[in-house]
XYZ file of C-alpha atoms in Angstrom:
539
model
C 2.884 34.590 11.978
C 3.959 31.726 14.349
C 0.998 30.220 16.668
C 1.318 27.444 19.608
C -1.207 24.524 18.826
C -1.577 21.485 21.897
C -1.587 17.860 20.355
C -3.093 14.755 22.250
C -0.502 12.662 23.447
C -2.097 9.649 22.160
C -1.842 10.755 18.828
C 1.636 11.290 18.605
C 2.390 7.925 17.675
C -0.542 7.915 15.140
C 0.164 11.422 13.610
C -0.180 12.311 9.663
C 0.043 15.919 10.216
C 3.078 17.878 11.272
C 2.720 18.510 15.090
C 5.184 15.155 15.284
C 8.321 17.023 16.257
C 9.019 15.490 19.710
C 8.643 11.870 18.525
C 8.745 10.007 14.774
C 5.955 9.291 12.973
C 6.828 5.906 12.861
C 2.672 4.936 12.079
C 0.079 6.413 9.528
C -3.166 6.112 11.056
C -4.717 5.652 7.589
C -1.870 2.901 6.793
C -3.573 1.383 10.334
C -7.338 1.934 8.842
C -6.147 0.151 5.414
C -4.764 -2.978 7.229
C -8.069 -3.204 9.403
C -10.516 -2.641 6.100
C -8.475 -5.115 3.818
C -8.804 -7.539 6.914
C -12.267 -7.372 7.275
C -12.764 -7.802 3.802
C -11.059 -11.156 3.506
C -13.593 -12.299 6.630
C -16.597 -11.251 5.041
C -15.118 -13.036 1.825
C -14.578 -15.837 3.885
C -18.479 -15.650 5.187
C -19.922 -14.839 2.093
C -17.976 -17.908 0.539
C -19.881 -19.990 3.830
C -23.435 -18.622 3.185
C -23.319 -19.261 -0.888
C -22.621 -23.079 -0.497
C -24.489 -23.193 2.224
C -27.198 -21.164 0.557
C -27.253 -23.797 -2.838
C -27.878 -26.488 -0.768
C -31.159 -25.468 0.808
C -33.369 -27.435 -0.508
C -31.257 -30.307 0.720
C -31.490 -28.749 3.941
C -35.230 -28.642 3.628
C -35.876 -32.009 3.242
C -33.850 -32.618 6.248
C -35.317 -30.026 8.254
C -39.064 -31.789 7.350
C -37.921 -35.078 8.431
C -37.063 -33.549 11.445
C -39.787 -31.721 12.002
C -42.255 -34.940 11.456
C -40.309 -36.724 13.805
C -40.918 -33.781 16.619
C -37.950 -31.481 16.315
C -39.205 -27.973 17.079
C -37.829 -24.833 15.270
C -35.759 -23.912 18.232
C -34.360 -27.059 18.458
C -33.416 -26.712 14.160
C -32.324 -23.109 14.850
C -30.098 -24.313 17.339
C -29.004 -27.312 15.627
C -27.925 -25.230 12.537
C -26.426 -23.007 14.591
C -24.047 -25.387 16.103
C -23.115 -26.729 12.552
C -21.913 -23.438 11.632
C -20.160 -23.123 15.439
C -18.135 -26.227 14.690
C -17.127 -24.917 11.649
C -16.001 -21.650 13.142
C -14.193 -23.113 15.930
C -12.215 -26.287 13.792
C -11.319 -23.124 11.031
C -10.345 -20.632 13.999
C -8.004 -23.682 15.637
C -6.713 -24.101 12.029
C -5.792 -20.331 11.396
C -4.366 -20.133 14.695
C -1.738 -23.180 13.803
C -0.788 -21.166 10.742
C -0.783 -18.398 11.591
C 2.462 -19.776 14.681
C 3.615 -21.176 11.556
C 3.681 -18.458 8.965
C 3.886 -15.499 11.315
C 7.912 -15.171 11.005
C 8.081 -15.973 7.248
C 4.972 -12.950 6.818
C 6.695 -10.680 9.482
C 10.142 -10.982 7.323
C 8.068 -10.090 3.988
C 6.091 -7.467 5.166
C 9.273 -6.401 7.838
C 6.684 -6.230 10.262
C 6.845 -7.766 14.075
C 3.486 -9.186 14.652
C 3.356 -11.917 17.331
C 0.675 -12.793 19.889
C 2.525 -13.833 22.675
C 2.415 -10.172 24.149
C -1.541 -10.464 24.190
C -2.660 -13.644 23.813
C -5.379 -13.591 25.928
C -7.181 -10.573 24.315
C -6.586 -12.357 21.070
C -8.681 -15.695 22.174
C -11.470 -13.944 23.725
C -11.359 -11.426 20.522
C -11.786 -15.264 18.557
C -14.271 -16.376 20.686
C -16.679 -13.368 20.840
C -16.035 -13.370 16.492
C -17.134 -17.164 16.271
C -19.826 -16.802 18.462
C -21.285 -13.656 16.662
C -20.368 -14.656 13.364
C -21.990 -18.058 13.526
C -24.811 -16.268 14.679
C -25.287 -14.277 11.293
C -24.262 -17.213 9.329
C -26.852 -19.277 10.075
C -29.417 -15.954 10.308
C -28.257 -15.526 6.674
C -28.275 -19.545 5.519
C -31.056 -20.410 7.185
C -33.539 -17.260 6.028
C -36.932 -18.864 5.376
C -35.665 -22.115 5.683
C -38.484 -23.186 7.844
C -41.595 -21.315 5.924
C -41.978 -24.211 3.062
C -44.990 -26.839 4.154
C -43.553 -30.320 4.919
C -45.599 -32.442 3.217
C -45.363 -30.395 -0.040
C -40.905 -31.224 0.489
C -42.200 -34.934 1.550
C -44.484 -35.423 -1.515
C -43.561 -33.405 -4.209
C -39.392 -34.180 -4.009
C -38.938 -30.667 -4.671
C -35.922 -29.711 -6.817
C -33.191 -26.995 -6.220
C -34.735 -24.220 -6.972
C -33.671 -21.553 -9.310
C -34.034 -18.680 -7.185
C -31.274 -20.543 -4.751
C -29.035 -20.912 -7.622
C -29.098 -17.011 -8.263
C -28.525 -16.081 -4.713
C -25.580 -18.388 -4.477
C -24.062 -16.844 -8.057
C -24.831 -13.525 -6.828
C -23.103 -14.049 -3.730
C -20.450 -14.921 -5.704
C -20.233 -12.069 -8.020
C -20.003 -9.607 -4.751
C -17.176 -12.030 -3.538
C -15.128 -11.541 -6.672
C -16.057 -7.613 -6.991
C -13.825 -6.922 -3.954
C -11.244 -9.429 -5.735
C -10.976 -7.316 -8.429
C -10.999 -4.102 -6.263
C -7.876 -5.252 -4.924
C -6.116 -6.471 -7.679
C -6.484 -3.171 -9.096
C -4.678 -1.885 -5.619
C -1.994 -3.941 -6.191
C -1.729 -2.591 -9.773
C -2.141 0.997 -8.695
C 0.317 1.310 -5.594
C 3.048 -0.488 -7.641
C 2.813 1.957 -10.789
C 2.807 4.408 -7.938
C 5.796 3.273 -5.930
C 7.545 3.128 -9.928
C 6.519 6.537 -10.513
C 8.115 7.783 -7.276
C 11.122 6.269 -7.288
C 11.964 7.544 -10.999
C 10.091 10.771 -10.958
C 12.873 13.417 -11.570
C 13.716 15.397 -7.996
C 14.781 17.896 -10.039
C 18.786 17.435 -8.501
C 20.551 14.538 -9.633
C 20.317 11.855 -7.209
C 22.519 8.885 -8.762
C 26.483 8.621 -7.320
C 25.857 10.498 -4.511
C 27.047 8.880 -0.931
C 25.978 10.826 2.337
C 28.091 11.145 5.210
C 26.320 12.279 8.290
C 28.408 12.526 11.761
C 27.181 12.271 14.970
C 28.494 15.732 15.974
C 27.697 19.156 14.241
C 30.334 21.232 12.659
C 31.103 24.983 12.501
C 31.112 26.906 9.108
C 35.062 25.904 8.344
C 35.979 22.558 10.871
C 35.289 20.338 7.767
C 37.343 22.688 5.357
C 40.323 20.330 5.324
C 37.829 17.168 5.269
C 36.381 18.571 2.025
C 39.864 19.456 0.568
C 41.127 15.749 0.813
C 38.399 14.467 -0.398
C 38.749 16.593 -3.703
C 41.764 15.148 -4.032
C 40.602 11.502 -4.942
C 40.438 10.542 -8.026
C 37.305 8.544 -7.904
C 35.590 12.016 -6.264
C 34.372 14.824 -8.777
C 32.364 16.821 -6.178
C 32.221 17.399 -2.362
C 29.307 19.409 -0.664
C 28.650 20.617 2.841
C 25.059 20.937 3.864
C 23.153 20.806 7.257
C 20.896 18.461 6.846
C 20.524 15.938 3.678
C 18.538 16.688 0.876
C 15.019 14.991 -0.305
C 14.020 14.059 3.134
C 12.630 17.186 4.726
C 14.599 20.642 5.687
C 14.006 23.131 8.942
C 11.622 26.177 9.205
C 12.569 29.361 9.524
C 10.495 32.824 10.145
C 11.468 35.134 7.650
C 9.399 38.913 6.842
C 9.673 39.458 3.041
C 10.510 43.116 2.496
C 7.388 45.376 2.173
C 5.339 42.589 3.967
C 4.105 43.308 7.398
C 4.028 39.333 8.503
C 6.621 36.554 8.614
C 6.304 33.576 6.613
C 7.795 29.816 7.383
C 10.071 29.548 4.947
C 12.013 25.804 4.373
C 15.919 26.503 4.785
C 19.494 24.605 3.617
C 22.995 25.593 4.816
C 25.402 24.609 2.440
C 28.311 25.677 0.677
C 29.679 26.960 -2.925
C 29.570 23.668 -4.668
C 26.092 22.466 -3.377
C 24.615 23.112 -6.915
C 27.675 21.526 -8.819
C 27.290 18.807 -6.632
C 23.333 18.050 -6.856
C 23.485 19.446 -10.753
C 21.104 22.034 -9.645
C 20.457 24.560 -12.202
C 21.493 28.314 -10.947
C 17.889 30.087 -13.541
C 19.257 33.890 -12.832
C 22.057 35.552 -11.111
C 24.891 34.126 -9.266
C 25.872 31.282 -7.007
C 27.904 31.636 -3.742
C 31.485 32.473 -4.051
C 34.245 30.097 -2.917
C 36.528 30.653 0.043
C 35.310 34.285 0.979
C 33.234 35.970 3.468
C 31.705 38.142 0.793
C 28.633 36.444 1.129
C 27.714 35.554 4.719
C 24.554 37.499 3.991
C 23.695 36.614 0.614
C 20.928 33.490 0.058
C 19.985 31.750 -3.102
C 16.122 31.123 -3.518
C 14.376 28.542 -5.663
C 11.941 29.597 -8.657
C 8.817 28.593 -5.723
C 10.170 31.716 -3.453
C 10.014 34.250 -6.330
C 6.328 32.781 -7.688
C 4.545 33.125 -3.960
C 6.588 36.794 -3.519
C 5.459 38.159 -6.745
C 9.121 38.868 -7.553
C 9.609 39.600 -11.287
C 13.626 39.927 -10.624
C 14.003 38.036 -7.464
C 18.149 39.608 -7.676
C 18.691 42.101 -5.383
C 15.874 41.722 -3.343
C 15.615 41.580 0.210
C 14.738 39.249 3.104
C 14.746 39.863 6.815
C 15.955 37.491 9.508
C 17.841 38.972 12.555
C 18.811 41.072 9.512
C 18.573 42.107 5.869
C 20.156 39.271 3.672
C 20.322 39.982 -0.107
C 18.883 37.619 -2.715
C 22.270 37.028 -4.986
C 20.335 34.151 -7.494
C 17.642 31.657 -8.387
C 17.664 28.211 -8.336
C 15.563 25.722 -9.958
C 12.886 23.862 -8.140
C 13.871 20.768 -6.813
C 12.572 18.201 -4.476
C 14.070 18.458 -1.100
C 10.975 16.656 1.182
C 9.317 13.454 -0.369
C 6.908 13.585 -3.362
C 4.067 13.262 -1.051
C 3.767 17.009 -0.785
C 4.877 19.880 -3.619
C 7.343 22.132 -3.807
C 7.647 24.689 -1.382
C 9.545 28.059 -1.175
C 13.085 27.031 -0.143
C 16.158 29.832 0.859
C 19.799 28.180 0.503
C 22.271 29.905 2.594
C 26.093 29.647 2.932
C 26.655 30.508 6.010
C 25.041 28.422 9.051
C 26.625 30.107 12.061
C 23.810 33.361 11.300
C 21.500 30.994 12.463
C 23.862 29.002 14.874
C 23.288 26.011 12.916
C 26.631 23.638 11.584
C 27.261 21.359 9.058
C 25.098 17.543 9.813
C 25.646 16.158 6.204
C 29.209 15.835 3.567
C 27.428 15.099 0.183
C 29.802 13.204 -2.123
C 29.639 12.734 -6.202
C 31.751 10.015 -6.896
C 32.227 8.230 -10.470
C 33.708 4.689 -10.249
C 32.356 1.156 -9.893
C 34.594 0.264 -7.368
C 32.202 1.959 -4.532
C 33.474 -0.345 -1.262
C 37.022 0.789 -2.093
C 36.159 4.546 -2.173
C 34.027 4.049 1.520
C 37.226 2.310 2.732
C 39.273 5.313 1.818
C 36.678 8.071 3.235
C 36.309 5.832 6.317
C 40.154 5.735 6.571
C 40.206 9.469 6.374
C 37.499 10.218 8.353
C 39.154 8.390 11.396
C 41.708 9.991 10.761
C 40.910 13.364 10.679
C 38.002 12.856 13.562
C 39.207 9.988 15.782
C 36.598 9.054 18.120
C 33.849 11.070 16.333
C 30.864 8.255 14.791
C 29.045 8.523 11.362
C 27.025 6.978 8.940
C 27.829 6.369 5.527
C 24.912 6.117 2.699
C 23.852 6.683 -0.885
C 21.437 9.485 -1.518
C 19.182 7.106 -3.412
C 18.778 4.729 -0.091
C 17.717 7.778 1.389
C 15.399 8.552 -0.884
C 13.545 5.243 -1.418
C 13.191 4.992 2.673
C 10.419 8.344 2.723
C 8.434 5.431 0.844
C 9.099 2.083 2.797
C 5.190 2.781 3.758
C 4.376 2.310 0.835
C 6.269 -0.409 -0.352
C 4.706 -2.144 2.691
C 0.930 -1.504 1.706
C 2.009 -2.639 -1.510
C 3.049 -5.959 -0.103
C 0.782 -6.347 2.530
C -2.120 -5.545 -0.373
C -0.566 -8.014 -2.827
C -0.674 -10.877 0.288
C -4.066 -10.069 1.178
C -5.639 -10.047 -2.567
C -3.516 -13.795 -3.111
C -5.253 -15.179 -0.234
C -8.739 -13.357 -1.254
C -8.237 -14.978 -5.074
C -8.182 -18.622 -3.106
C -11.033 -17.854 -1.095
C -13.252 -16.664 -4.138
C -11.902 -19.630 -6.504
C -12.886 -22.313 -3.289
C -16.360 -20.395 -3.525
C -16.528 -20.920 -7.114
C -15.019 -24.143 -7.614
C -17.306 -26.005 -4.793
C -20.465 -24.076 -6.341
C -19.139 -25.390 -10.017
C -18.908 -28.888 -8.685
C -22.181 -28.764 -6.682
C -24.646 -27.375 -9.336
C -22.812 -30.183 -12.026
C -23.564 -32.687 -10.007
C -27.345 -31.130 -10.347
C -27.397 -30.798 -13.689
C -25.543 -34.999 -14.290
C -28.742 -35.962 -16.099
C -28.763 -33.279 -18.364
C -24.981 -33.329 -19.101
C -25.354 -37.008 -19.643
C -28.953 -36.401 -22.368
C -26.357 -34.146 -24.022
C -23.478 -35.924 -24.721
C -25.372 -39.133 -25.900
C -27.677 -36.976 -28.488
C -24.032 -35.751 -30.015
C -22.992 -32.632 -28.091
C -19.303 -32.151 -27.806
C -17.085 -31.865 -24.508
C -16.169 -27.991 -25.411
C -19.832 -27.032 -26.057
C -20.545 -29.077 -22.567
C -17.617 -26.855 -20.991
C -19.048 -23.768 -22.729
C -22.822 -24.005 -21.555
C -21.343 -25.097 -18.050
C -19.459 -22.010 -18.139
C -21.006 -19.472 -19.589
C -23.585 -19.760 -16.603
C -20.765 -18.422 -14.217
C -18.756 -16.308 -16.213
C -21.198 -13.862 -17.026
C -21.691 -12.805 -12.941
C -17.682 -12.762 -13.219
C -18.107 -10.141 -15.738
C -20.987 -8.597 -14.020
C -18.622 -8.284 -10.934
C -15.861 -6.743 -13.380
C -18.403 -3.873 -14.172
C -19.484 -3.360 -10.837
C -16.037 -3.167 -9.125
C -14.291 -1.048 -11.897
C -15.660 2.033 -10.884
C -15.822 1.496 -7.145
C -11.846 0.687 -7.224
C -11.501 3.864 -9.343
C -12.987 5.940 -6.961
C -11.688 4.172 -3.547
C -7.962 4.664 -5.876
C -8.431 7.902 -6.690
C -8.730 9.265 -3.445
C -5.942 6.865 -1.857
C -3.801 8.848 -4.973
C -4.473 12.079 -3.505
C -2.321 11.846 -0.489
C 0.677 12.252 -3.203
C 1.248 15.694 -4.632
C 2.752 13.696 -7.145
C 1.258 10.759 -8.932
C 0.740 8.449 -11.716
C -2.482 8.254 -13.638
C -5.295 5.967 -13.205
C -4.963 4.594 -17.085
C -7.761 2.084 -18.361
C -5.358 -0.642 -19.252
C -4.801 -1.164 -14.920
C -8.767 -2.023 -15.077
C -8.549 -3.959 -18.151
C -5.588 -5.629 -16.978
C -7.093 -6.587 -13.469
C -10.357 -7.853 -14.654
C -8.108 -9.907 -17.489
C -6.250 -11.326 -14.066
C -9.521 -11.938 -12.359
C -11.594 -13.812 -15.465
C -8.352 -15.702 -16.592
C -8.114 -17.215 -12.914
C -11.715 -17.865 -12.502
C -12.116 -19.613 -16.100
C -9.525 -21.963 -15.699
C -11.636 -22.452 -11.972
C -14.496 -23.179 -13.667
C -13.420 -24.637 -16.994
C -11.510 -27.530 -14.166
C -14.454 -28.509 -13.148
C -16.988 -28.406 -16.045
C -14.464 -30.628 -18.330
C -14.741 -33.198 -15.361
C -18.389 -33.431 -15.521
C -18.269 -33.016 -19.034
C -15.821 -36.070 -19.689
C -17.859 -38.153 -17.434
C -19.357 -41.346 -19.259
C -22.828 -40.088 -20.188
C -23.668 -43.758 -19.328
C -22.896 -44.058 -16.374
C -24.319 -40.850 -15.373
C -27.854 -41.752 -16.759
C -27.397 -44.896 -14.342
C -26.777 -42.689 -11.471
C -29.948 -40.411 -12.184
């Protein structure tokens, strides 16, 4: 049963469904929705990385802010004061990003073979910058500066408060969120590249290797590439030679075809081809007979795959019937085998010999070749090609090529995901490394008591440490099953797909602890090395 369905024009650009036909789907609306999400996670990494250091230096800040405040500053005037700190901070990092990103936007657009540039809209672009500082530095300093103001000055003036604990633990935990979405995306990376592995060696079910692709720009009757096909048999470096309509493992044509004893049509996928198709692909023929060579005997004979005969209900698909502008007569069974991408299953396929019943022509020459020598052999079929078609253009290409380009997508989210969790791991490590080095320099006196009543540098390191790396650990826990679930779902847009094994957690948070102990073990073996003297002196 066919049915007419209206699409919005603005989508066609942005399709994942199949109403595409008049246009390519050239962009994946969630591969759009990805890029935005990963992008605003790297900003709030970026702010949350602001607000921690800023948030384990309150009680600097509050000492400041009382000075102020006895000197006549009111708490609009500190409000606006910190939020102008945090403005020029925003603004110098915004000028900075914009400087690299002139710099590093053709190096990124040749890795990720994108063509990003600004000049087109610049203008949206700075006041899209200026509206994010502005709002930004707003929450910033809503976030640094929450109760800032509530603690009585003369108990900061007097008493010489010291950090409190409470600020240490909100600047840790702020941390631990920061590197829960680091390890959420190293387990992307881990998960789209075991997936991109699997789908370029899952079996198609045809064999795929030593296969070049000819496709002309002109369509071809049922026997104008007859004498084509018969020189090119007669190569030695040649074993098979195919005609088909369109190539295989990138998507076929629709038909509507009425089963016998069904009252409906179905949409059935369909191939043109010839006698050798299944030689040439290594296609397994399960039951009956293929096509016969050089004879009209079957111009209304089809082949079916093992799909067809499972959604019929066929228990001997030979013999049976199909109707199409007439009754055509099921002469054997194929195997299944992948002729769209491995995003979607196996559908019922029909292979026919004869393309003029449906006034289609022959669009692809498939080509099994065995020798190494492979720009010699496209010499010779280019040679003979001009030859025999002057004036007629092609393209010549290896089934494999072919076959890896149905998943340039997503060999670009796994690039653009591996970029994007780099530049996350540097922004979490700058968080942790200049919260390391700030609560050290807290703790001096106690590191320096330590080391002159006998403790060694390692157990220094180790109690300097172990403070941190337990919250990295914490945020292991925490993002292991949030990245399985966020994973699992991205998984399901494949009808074929690898498993989510636990060694891709284990491995990640392995990636993520390794990085962040060598982070904090920097740092702690500088204070820890420090003459214990000297740091007395200093207290």
């Amino acid at each position: 049963k066919l049915t007419a369905t209206l699409q919005n024009i603005k989508e066609v650009h942005l399709s994942t469904g199949e109403n595409h036909y008049d246009c390519p789907d050239n962009r994946s609306r969630s591969s759009i929705m990805i890029v935005a999400g990963i992008g605003l996670l790297i900003l709030l990494l970026a702010v949350v990385n602001y607000v921690s250091l800023y948030v384990v230096q309150k009680n600097e800040k509050i000492r400041v802010v009382s000075l102020l405040t006895v000197h006549g500053a009111s708490k609009r005037q500190l409000n606006t004061q910190a939020y102008i700190e945090v403005l020029i901070v925003s603004v110098v990092s915004s000028v900075s990003g914009l400087y690299l990103f002139s710099i590093l936007t053709p190096f990124l657009n040749s890795y990720l073979k994108t063509s990003v540039s600004l000049n087109s809209d610049l203008l949206s672009a700075l006041l899209f910058i200026i509206c994010l500082n502005l709002s930004l530095s707003l929450i910033i300093t809503l976030l640094s500066t929450q109760n800032l103001f509530r603690t009585r000055i003369t108990d900061t003036l007097k008493a010489n408060i010291l950090p409190g604990r409470s600020n240490n633990f909100t600047g840790i935990l702020l941390v631990t969120f920061q590197f829960s979405i680091v390890v959420s995306l190293v387990v992307s990376v881990l998960v789209i590249d075991r997936q991109n592995k699997y789908v370029n060696n899952k079996d198609y079910g045809f064999i795929k290797a030593n296969i070049l692709s000819l496709f002309p720009d002109k369509e071809f009757k049922h026997n104008e590439l007859a004498g084509f096909k018969q020189e090119l048999s007669k190569m030695t470096e040649i074993t098979q030679v195919s005609m088909s309509s369109q190539g295989v493992g990138t998507g076929l044509t629709m038909n509507g075809y009425r089963i016998t004893g069904e009252t409906e049509n179905r949409m059935l996928n369909v191939i043109y081809t010839d006698a050798g198709f299944l030689d040439c692909f290594g296609i397994r023929l399960v039951s009956g007979r293929n096509f016969k060579e050089g004879t009209t005997q079957d111009n209304f004979s089809i082949l079916v795959n093992q799909k067809l005969a499972q959604v019929t209900g066929w228990k001997d698909p030979v013999n049976q019937t199909i109707n199409r502008n007439g009754m055509m007569k099921v002469i054997g069974v194929v195997q299944d085998f992948n002729f769209t991408s491995l995003y979607s299953e196996i559908k019922p396929l029909i292979i026919m010999c004869n393309p003029g019943y449906d006034s289609w022509g022959y669009n692809c020459v498939n080509i099994r070749y065995q020798t190494n020598d492979i720009q010699t052999l496209i010499r010779k079929i280019r040679q003979l090609w001009e030859t025999e078609y002057p004036g007629v253009p092609y393209e010549i290409s290896f089934l494999e090529d072919q076959l890896n380009s149905n998943y340039e997508s997503l060999v670009a989210q796994q690039k653009l995901v591996t970029f994007f969790s780099i530049l996350s791991i540097i922004i979490a490590c700058m968080g942790l490394l200049g919260l390391t080095s700030f609560l050290a320099r807290r703790r001096t006196k106690e590191i320096g008591i330590r080391r002159i009543n006998g403790a060694k540098v390692t157990e220094v390191v180790f109690m300097l440490n172990k403070d941190f790396l337990k919250w990295v650990i914490l945020s292991i826990l925490v993002a292991t099953p949030v990245s399985f679930y966020t994973m699992k779902i991205w998984l399901q847009n494949f009808a074929y797909k690898t498993a989510l094994s636990w060694w891709i957690f284990a491995l990640a948070g392995l990636i993520v602890f390794s990085i962040a102990l060598l982070t904090v073990s920097w740092q702690s073996w500088r204070a820890a090395t420090r003459n214990p003297v000297e740091a007395l002196r200093y207290e």
